């Protein structure tokens, strides 16, 4: 049993990118599914598939690479709020990642969303991670 499933999710993606893998398989949870949907909608991953064949289920993520340089689209994926030190922000204090080029995934009372959408809906929440 691991204490931080979100950090495990991000680490599995990060390790797969550094190893040059095309697909990564991750144990599923509702929060991880929402994070995967956001990564897909923002264009950071190629595709995803949810498999609910056993008790927990799995998420298969096809990673996205640049055709010419063969580098990953995700340059950095970084955990911000940890179980030991939670990072909450209001709508006014919502972070801008890489001056608007990256995204922050935020868990709000209205669900998991990007920092831009949270600012539009005027809600704050817990900053889960930065992706750029």
Short mmCIF file of N, CA and C in Angstrom, two decimals:
data_model
loop_
_atom_site.label_atom_id
_atom_site.label_comp_id
_atom_site.label_asym_id
_atom_site.label_seq_id
_atom_site.Cartn_x
_atom_site.Cartn_y
_atom_site.Cartn_z
N UNK A 1 0.85 -1.18 0.00
CA UNK A 1 0.00 0.00 0.00
C UNK A 1 0.89 1.24 0.00
N UNK A 2 0.62 2.14 -0.92
CA UNK A 2 1.39 3.39 -0.97
C UNK A 2 0.53 4.53 -0.45
N UNK A 3 1.21 5.54 0.10
CA UNK A 3 0.48 6.61 0.78
C UNK A 3 0.00 7.70 -0.16
N UNK A 4 0.63 7.85 -1.31
CA UNK A 4 0.27 8.92 -2.23
C UNK A 4 0.01 8.37 -3.64
N UNK A 5 -1.23 8.00 -3.94
CA UNK A 5 -1.52 7.41 -5.26
C UNK A 5 -1.34 8.39 -6.42
N UNK A 6 -1.52 9.69 -6.17
CA UNK A 6 -1.33 10.67 -7.24
C UNK A 6 0.14 10.77 -7.61
N UNK A 7 1.01 10.77 -6.61
CA UNK A 7 2.45 10.79 -6.87
C UNK A 7 2.88 9.53 -7.61
N UNK A 8 2.26 8.39 -7.27
CA UNK A 8 2.55 7.14 -7.97
C UNK A 8 2.14 7.24 -9.44
N UNK A 9 0.96 7.81 -9.70
CA UNK A 9 0.47 8.04 -11.07
C UNK A 9 1.47 8.88 -11.87
N UNK A 10 1.88 10.01 -11.28
CA UNK A 10 2.80 10.91 -11.96
C UNK A 10 4.17 10.27 -12.17
N UNK A 11 4.64 9.52 -11.20
CA UNK A 11 5.94 8.86 -11.30
C UNK A 11 5.93 7.78 -12.37
N UNK A 12 4.85 7.03 -12.47
CA UNK A 12 4.76 6.01 -13.52
C UNK A 12 4.79 6.65 -14.92
N UNK A 13 4.09 7.77 -15.08
CA UNK A 13 4.10 8.48 -16.37
C UNK A 13 5.51 9.01 -16.64
N UNK A 14 6.12 9.64 -15.65
CA UNK A 14 7.46 10.22 -15.78
C UNK A 14 8.49 9.14 -16.13
N UNK A 15 8.44 7.99 -15.44
CA UNK A 15 9.38 6.91 -15.70
C UNK A 15 9.19 6.31 -17.09
N UNK A 16 7.94 6.19 -17.53
CA UNK A 16 7.67 5.64 -18.86
C UNK A 16 8.19 6.57 -19.95
N UNK A 17 8.08 7.88 -19.72
CA UNK A 17 8.60 8.85 -20.68
C UNK A 17 10.12 8.76 -20.76
N UNK A 18 10.77 8.70 -19.60
CA UNK A 18 12.24 8.64 -19.61
C UNK A 18 12.75 7.34 -20.20
N UNK A 19 11.98 6.26 -20.10
CA UNK A 19 12.37 4.98 -20.68
C UNK A 19 11.97 4.87 -22.15
N UNK A 20 11.17 5.83 -22.64
CA UNK A 20 10.77 5.83 -24.05
C UNK A 20 9.64 4.88 -24.38
N UNK A 21 8.86 4.50 -23.39
CA UNK A 21 7.73 3.59 -23.61
C UNK A 21 6.61 4.32 -24.35
N UNK A 22 5.82 3.57 -25.08
CA UNK A 22 4.67 4.13 -25.78
C UNK A 22 3.40 4.09 -24.92
N UNK A 23 3.27 3.05 -24.09
CA UNK A 23 2.06 2.85 -23.28
C UNK A 23 2.47 2.63 -21.83
N UNK A 24 1.69 3.20 -20.92
CA UNK A 24 1.90 2.98 -19.49
C UNK A 24 0.58 2.52 -18.88
N UNK A 25 0.67 1.54 -17.96
CA UNK A 25 -0.53 1.00 -17.32
C UNK A 25 -0.48 1.36 -15.84
N UNK A 26 -1.60 1.93 -15.34
CA UNK A 26 -1.66 2.48 -13.99
C UNK A 26 -2.91 1.96 -13.29
N UNK A 27 -2.82 1.62 -12.00
CA UNK A 27 -4.04 1.25 -11.25
C UNK A 27 -5.02 2.43 -11.22
N UNK A 28 -6.29 2.15 -11.39
CA UNK A 28 -7.29 3.20 -11.57
C UNK A 28 -7.90 3.68 -10.25
N UNK A 29 -8.33 4.94 -10.27
CA UNK A 29 -9.19 5.52 -9.25
C UNK A 29 -9.95 6.65 -9.95
N UNK A 30 -11.00 7.14 -9.33
CA UNK A 30 -11.79 8.19 -9.97
C UNK A 30 -10.97 9.45 -10.20
N UNK A 31 -10.11 9.81 -9.24
CA UNK A 31 -9.28 11.00 -9.37
C UNK A 31 -8.27 10.83 -10.51
N UNK A 32 -7.65 9.66 -10.61
CA UNK A 32 -6.69 9.40 -11.68
C UNK A 32 -7.38 9.41 -13.04
N UNK A 33 -8.62 8.92 -13.11
CA UNK A 33 -9.37 8.95 -14.37
C UNK A 33 -9.62 10.39 -14.81
N UNK A 34 -10.00 11.25 -13.87
CA UNK A 34 -10.24 12.66 -14.20
C UNK A 34 -8.95 13.35 -14.64
N UNK A 35 -7.84 13.04 -13.97
CA UNK A 35 -6.55 13.62 -14.36
C UNK A 35 -6.15 13.16 -15.76
N UNK A 36 -6.41 11.89 -16.07
CA UNK A 36 -6.11 11.36 -17.40
C UNK A 36 -6.94 12.06 -18.47
N UNK A 37 -8.22 12.29 -18.19
CA UNK A 37 -9.09 12.99 -19.15
C UNK A 37 -8.58 14.41 -19.41
N UNK A 38 -8.11 15.09 -18.36
CA UNK A 38 -7.58 16.44 -18.52
C UNK A 38 -6.31 16.41 -19.37
N UNK A 39 -5.42 15.45 -19.11
CA UNK A 39 -4.19 15.35 -19.91
C UNK A 39 -4.51 15.10 -21.38
N UNK A 40 -5.55 14.30 -21.64
CA UNK A 40 -5.96 14.03 -23.02
C UNK A 40 -6.56 15.28 -23.67
N UNK A 41 -7.46 15.96 -22.95
CA UNK A 41 -8.11 17.15 -23.49
C UNK A 41 -7.12 18.26 -23.79
N UNK A 42 -6.06 18.37 -22.98
CA UNK A 42 -5.05 19.42 -23.17
C UNK A 42 -3.98 19.01 -24.19
N UNK A 43 -4.04 17.78 -24.70
CA UNK A 43 -3.12 17.35 -25.75
C UNK A 43 -1.79 16.81 -25.26
N UNK A 44 -1.69 16.42 -24.00
CA UNK A 44 -0.43 15.90 -23.48
C UNK A 44 -0.27 14.39 -23.69
N UNK A 45 -1.37 13.67 -23.90
CA UNK A 45 -1.29 12.24 -24.19
C UNK A 45 -2.08 11.94 -25.46
N UNK A 46 -1.72 10.82 -26.10
CA UNK A 46 -2.33 10.44 -27.37
C UNK A 46 -3.73 9.87 -27.18
N UNK A 47 -3.87 8.90 -26.27
CA UNK A 47 -5.17 8.30 -25.99
C UNK A 47 -5.11 7.59 -24.64
N UNK A 48 -6.28 7.15 -24.18
CA UNK A 48 -6.35 6.41 -22.91
C UNK A 48 -7.48 5.41 -22.99
N UNK A 49 -7.41 4.42 -22.10
CA UNK A 49 -8.44 3.39 -22.05
C UNK A 49 -8.61 2.96 -20.60
N UNK A 50 -9.86 2.92 -20.14
CA UNK A 50 -10.15 2.47 -18.79
C UNK A 50 -10.58 1.02 -18.85
N UNK A 51 -9.89 0.14 -18.10
CA UNK A 51 -10.24 -1.28 -18.02
C UNK A 51 -10.76 -1.57 -16.62
N UNK A 52 -12.04 -1.92 -16.51
CA UNK A 52 -12.63 -2.24 -15.21
C UNK A 52 -12.85 -3.74 -15.08
N UNK A 53 -11.83 -4.53 -15.46
CA UNK A 53 -11.99 -5.98 -15.48
C UNK A 53 -11.78 -6.62 -14.10
N UNK A 54 -11.07 -5.97 -13.19
CA UNK A 54 -10.92 -6.53 -11.84
C UNK A 54 -11.46 -5.54 -10.82
N UNK A 55 -11.17 -5.74 -9.57
CA UNK A 55 -11.76 -4.92 -8.49
C UNK A 55 -11.40 -3.44 -8.67
N UNK A 56 -10.11 -3.14 -8.84
CA UNK A 56 -9.68 -1.75 -8.93
C UNK A 56 -9.74 -1.23 -10.35
N UNK A 57 -9.39 -2.03 -11.32
CA UNK A 57 -9.33 -1.59 -12.70
C UNK A 57 -7.99 -0.95 -13.00
N UNK A 58 -7.75 -0.69 -14.29
CA UNK A 58 -6.49 -0.07 -14.71
C UNK A 58 -6.77 1.02 -15.74
N UNK A 59 -5.79 1.88 -15.91
CA UNK A 59 -5.83 2.92 -16.94
C UNK A 59 -4.63 2.67 -17.85
N UNK A 60 -4.89 2.53 -19.16
CA UNK A 60 -3.81 2.43 -20.13
C UNK A 60 -3.70 3.76 -20.84
N UNK A 61 -2.52 4.36 -20.78
CA UNK A 61 -2.29 5.67 -21.38
C UNK A 61 -1.26 5.53 -22.49
N UNK A 62 -1.61 5.99 -23.70
CA UNK A 62 -0.67 6.03 -24.81
C UNK A 62 0.01 7.40 -24.79
N UNK A 63 1.31 7.40 -24.56
CA UNK A 63 2.05 8.65 -24.44
C UNK A 63 2.27 9.28 -25.81
N UNK A 64 2.39 10.59 -25.83
CA UNK A 64 2.51 11.34 -27.08
C UNK A 64 3.95 11.83 -27.23
N UNK A 65 4.53 11.58 -28.41
CA UNK A 65 5.89 12.00 -28.72
C UNK A 65 5.90 12.86 -29.98
N UNK A 66 6.86 13.77 -30.07
CA UNK A 66 7.04 14.60 -31.25
C UNK A 66 7.55 13.72 -32.39
N UNK A 67 7.02 13.91 -33.60
CA UNK A 67 7.42 13.05 -34.73
C UNK A 67 8.87 13.24 -35.13
N UNK A 68 9.33 14.48 -35.15
CA UNK A 68 10.68 14.77 -35.64
C UNK A 68 11.76 14.50 -34.59
N UNK A 69 11.59 15.08 -33.41
CA UNK A 69 12.63 14.99 -32.39
C UNK A 69 12.51 13.76 -31.50
N UNK A 70 11.38 13.05 -31.57
CA UNK A 70 11.10 11.86 -30.75
C UNK A 70 11.11 12.18 -29.25
N UNK A 71 10.93 13.46 -28.89
CA UNK A 71 10.84 13.85 -27.49
C UNK A 71 9.38 13.82 -27.05
N UNK A 72 9.17 13.59 -25.78
CA UNK A 72 7.82 13.55 -25.24
C UNK A 72 7.20 14.95 -25.24
N UNK A 73 5.88 15.00 -25.41
CA UNK A 73 5.15 16.26 -25.34
C UNK A 73 5.19 16.78 -23.90
N UNK A 74 5.16 15.87 -22.93
CA UNK A 74 5.25 16.26 -21.52
C UNK A 74 6.73 16.46 -21.20
N UNK A 75 7.13 17.70 -21.01
CA UNK A 75 8.51 18.01 -20.65
C UNK A 75 8.74 17.76 -19.15
N UNK A 76 7.77 18.17 -18.33
CA UNK A 76 7.89 17.99 -16.89
C UNK A 76 6.50 17.80 -16.31
N UNK A 77 6.38 16.88 -15.36
CA UNK A 77 5.14 16.63 -14.65
C UNK A 77 5.51 16.55 -13.17
N UNK A 78 5.02 17.49 -12.38
CA UNK A 78 5.53 17.70 -11.03
C UNK A 78 4.39 17.74 -10.02
N UNK A 79 4.52 16.98 -8.94
CA UNK A 79 3.53 16.97 -7.85
C UNK A 79 3.73 18.22 -7.00
N UNK A 80 2.64 18.91 -6.66
CA UNK A 80 2.72 20.13 -5.86
C UNK A 80 2.20 19.88 -4.45
N UNK A 81 0.94 19.51 -4.31
CA UNK A 81 0.35 19.27 -3.00
C UNK A 81 0.61 17.82 -2.60
N UNK A 82 1.24 17.63 -1.46
CA UNK A 82 1.55 16.28 -0.99
C UNK A 82 0.74 15.98 0.27
N UNK A 83 0.66 14.70 0.67
CA UNK A 83 -0.07 14.38 1.90
C UNK A 83 0.52 15.09 3.13
N UNK A 84 1.81 15.34 3.14
CA UNK A 84 2.44 16.00 4.27
C UNK A 84 2.30 17.51 4.25
N UNK A 85 2.12 18.08 3.06
CA UNK A 85 2.02 19.53 2.93
C UNK A 85 1.03 19.84 1.80
N UNK A 86 -0.21 20.05 2.17
CA UNK A 86 -1.25 20.37 1.19
C UNK A 86 -1.09 21.80 0.71
N UNK A 87 -1.38 22.03 -0.57
CA UNK A 87 -1.25 23.37 -1.16
C UNK A 87 -2.61 23.78 -1.72
N UNK A 88 -3.29 24.67 -0.99
CA UNK A 88 -4.61 25.16 -1.40
C UNK A 88 -4.47 26.59 -1.88
N UNK A 89 -5.23 26.95 -2.92
CA UNK A 89 -5.22 28.31 -3.43
C UNK A 89 -6.65 28.77 -3.68
N UNK A 90 -6.84 30.08 -3.62
CA UNK A 90 -8.14 30.65 -3.96
C UNK A 90 -8.17 30.90 -5.46
N UNK A 91 -9.31 31.32 -5.97
CA UNK A 91 -9.44 31.59 -7.40
C UNK A 91 -8.53 32.73 -7.83
N UNK A 92 -8.35 33.72 -6.96
CA UNK A 92 -7.49 34.87 -7.28
C UNK A 92 -6.01 34.50 -7.27
N UNK A 93 -5.64 33.52 -6.45
CA UNK A 93 -4.24 33.11 -6.32
C UNK A 93 -3.88 31.92 -7.22
N UNK A 94 -4.76 31.57 -8.16
CA UNK A 94 -4.55 30.41 -9.02
C UNK A 94 -3.22 30.55 -9.76
N UNK A 95 -2.35 29.52 -9.72
CA UNK A 95 -1.02 29.65 -10.32
C UNK A 95 -1.06 29.66 -11.85
N UNK A 96 -0.08 30.35 -12.44
CA UNK A 96 0.13 30.31 -13.89
C UNK A 96 1.39 29.52 -14.12
N UNK A 97 1.29 28.42 -14.84
CA UNK A 97 2.41 27.53 -15.06
C UNK A 97 3.11 27.92 -16.36
N UNK A 98 4.39 28.19 -16.27
CA UNK A 98 5.22 28.57 -17.42
C UNK A 98 4.60 29.74 -18.17
N UNK A 99 4.12 30.72 -17.41
CA UNK A 99 3.52 31.93 -17.95
C UNK A 99 2.33 31.63 -18.88
N UNK A 100 1.56 30.60 -18.54
CA UNK A 100 0.36 30.26 -19.29
C UNK A 100 0.54 29.16 -20.32
N UNK A 101 1.78 28.69 -20.53
CA UNK A 101 2.03 27.63 -21.52
C UNK A 101 1.75 26.23 -20.96
N UNK A 102 1.88 26.06 -19.65
CA UNK A 102 1.60 24.79 -19.01
C UNK A 102 0.27 24.84 -18.30
N UNK A 103 -0.08 23.73 -17.64
CA UNK A 103 -1.32 23.68 -16.88
C UNK A 103 -1.05 23.21 -15.46
N UNK A 104 -1.93 23.61 -14.56
CA UNK A 104 -1.96 23.06 -13.21
C UNK A 104 -3.27 22.29 -13.10
N UNK A 105 -3.22 21.08 -12.58
CA UNK A 105 -4.44 20.31 -12.35
C UNK A 105 -4.87 20.57 -10.92
N UNK A 106 -6.11 21.05 -10.76
CA UNK A 106 -6.62 21.50 -9.47
C UNK A 106 -7.86 20.69 -9.09
N UNK A 107 -7.90 20.23 -7.84
CA UNK A 107 -9.07 19.54 -7.32
C UNK A 107 -9.93 20.57 -6.59
N UNK A 108 -11.12 20.85 -7.13
CA UNK A 108 -12.00 21.87 -6.57
C UNK A 108 -13.28 21.23 -6.06
N UNK A 109 -14.15 22.05 -5.50
CA UNK A 109 -15.44 21.56 -5.04
C UNK A 109 -16.35 21.21 -6.22
N UNK A 110 -16.02 21.73 -7.40
CA UNK A 110 -16.79 21.43 -8.62
C UNK A 110 -16.14 20.35 -9.46
N UNK A 111 -15.16 19.64 -8.90
CA UNK A 111 -14.49 18.56 -9.61
C UNK A 111 -13.05 18.91 -9.95
N UNK A 112 -12.38 17.97 -10.62
CA UNK A 112 -10.99 18.16 -11.01
C UNK A 112 -10.97 18.92 -12.34
N UNK A 113 -10.15 19.98 -12.40
CA UNK A 113 -10.09 20.81 -13.61
C UNK A 113 -8.73 21.49 -13.71
N UNK A 114 -8.51 22.17 -14.83
CA UNK A 114 -7.27 22.91 -15.02
C UNK A 114 -7.35 24.24 -14.28
N UNK A 115 -6.20 24.88 -14.12
CA UNK A 115 -6.16 26.17 -13.44
C UNK A 115 -6.93 27.24 -14.21
N UNK A 116 -6.91 27.16 -15.53
CA UNK A 116 -7.62 28.16 -16.36
C UNK A 116 -9.13 28.04 -16.18
N UNK A 117 -9.64 26.81 -16.17
CA UNK A 117 -11.07 26.61 -15.99
C UNK A 117 -11.50 26.99 -14.58
N UNK A 118 -10.66 26.69 -13.59
CA UNK A 118 -10.98 27.06 -12.20
C UNK A 118 -11.04 28.58 -12.06
N UNK A 119 -10.15 29.28 -12.74
CA UNK A 119 -10.16 30.74 -12.69
C UNK A 119 -11.42 31.28 -13.36
N UNK A 120 -11.86 30.67 -14.48
CA UNK A 120 -13.09 31.08 -15.16
C UNK A 120 -14.31 30.87 -14.28
N UNK A 121 -14.36 29.73 -13.59
CA UNK A 121 -15.51 29.41 -12.75
C UNK A 121 -15.42 30.03 -11.36
N UNK A 122 -14.32 30.73 -11.09
CA UNK A 122 -14.09 31.45 -9.84
C UNK A 122 -14.15 30.53 -8.62
N UNK A 123 -13.43 29.39 -8.71
CA UNK A 123 -13.32 28.46 -7.59
C UNK A 123 -11.85 28.19 -7.29
N UNK A 124 -11.55 27.97 -6.03
CA UNK A 124 -10.21 27.59 -5.61
C UNK A 124 -10.19 26.12 -5.27
N UNK A 125 -9.03 25.64 -4.85
CA UNK A 125 -8.93 24.24 -4.48
C UNK A 125 -7.51 23.83 -4.22
N UNK A 126 -7.28 22.52 -4.25
CA UNK A 126 -5.96 21.95 -3.99
C UNK A 126 -5.22 21.77 -5.31
N UNK A 127 -4.03 22.33 -5.41
CA UNK A 127 -3.20 22.21 -6.62
C UNK A 127 -2.51 20.85 -6.58
N UNK A 128 -2.92 19.94 -7.47
CA UNK A 128 -2.38 18.58 -7.46
C UNK A 128 -1.03 18.51 -8.14
N UNK A 129 -0.92 19.07 -9.37
CA UNK A 129 0.35 18.96 -10.09
C UNK A 129 0.45 20.03 -11.18
N UNK A 130 1.68 20.22 -11.65
CA UNK A 130 1.96 21.08 -12.81
C UNK A 130 2.37 20.17 -13.97
N UNK A 131 1.91 20.50 -15.17
CA UNK A 131 2.30 19.75 -16.37
C UNK A 131 2.69 20.76 -17.44
N UNK A 132 3.86 20.55 -18.02
CA UNK A 132 4.30 21.37 -19.16
C UNK A 132 5.34 20.63 -19.96
#
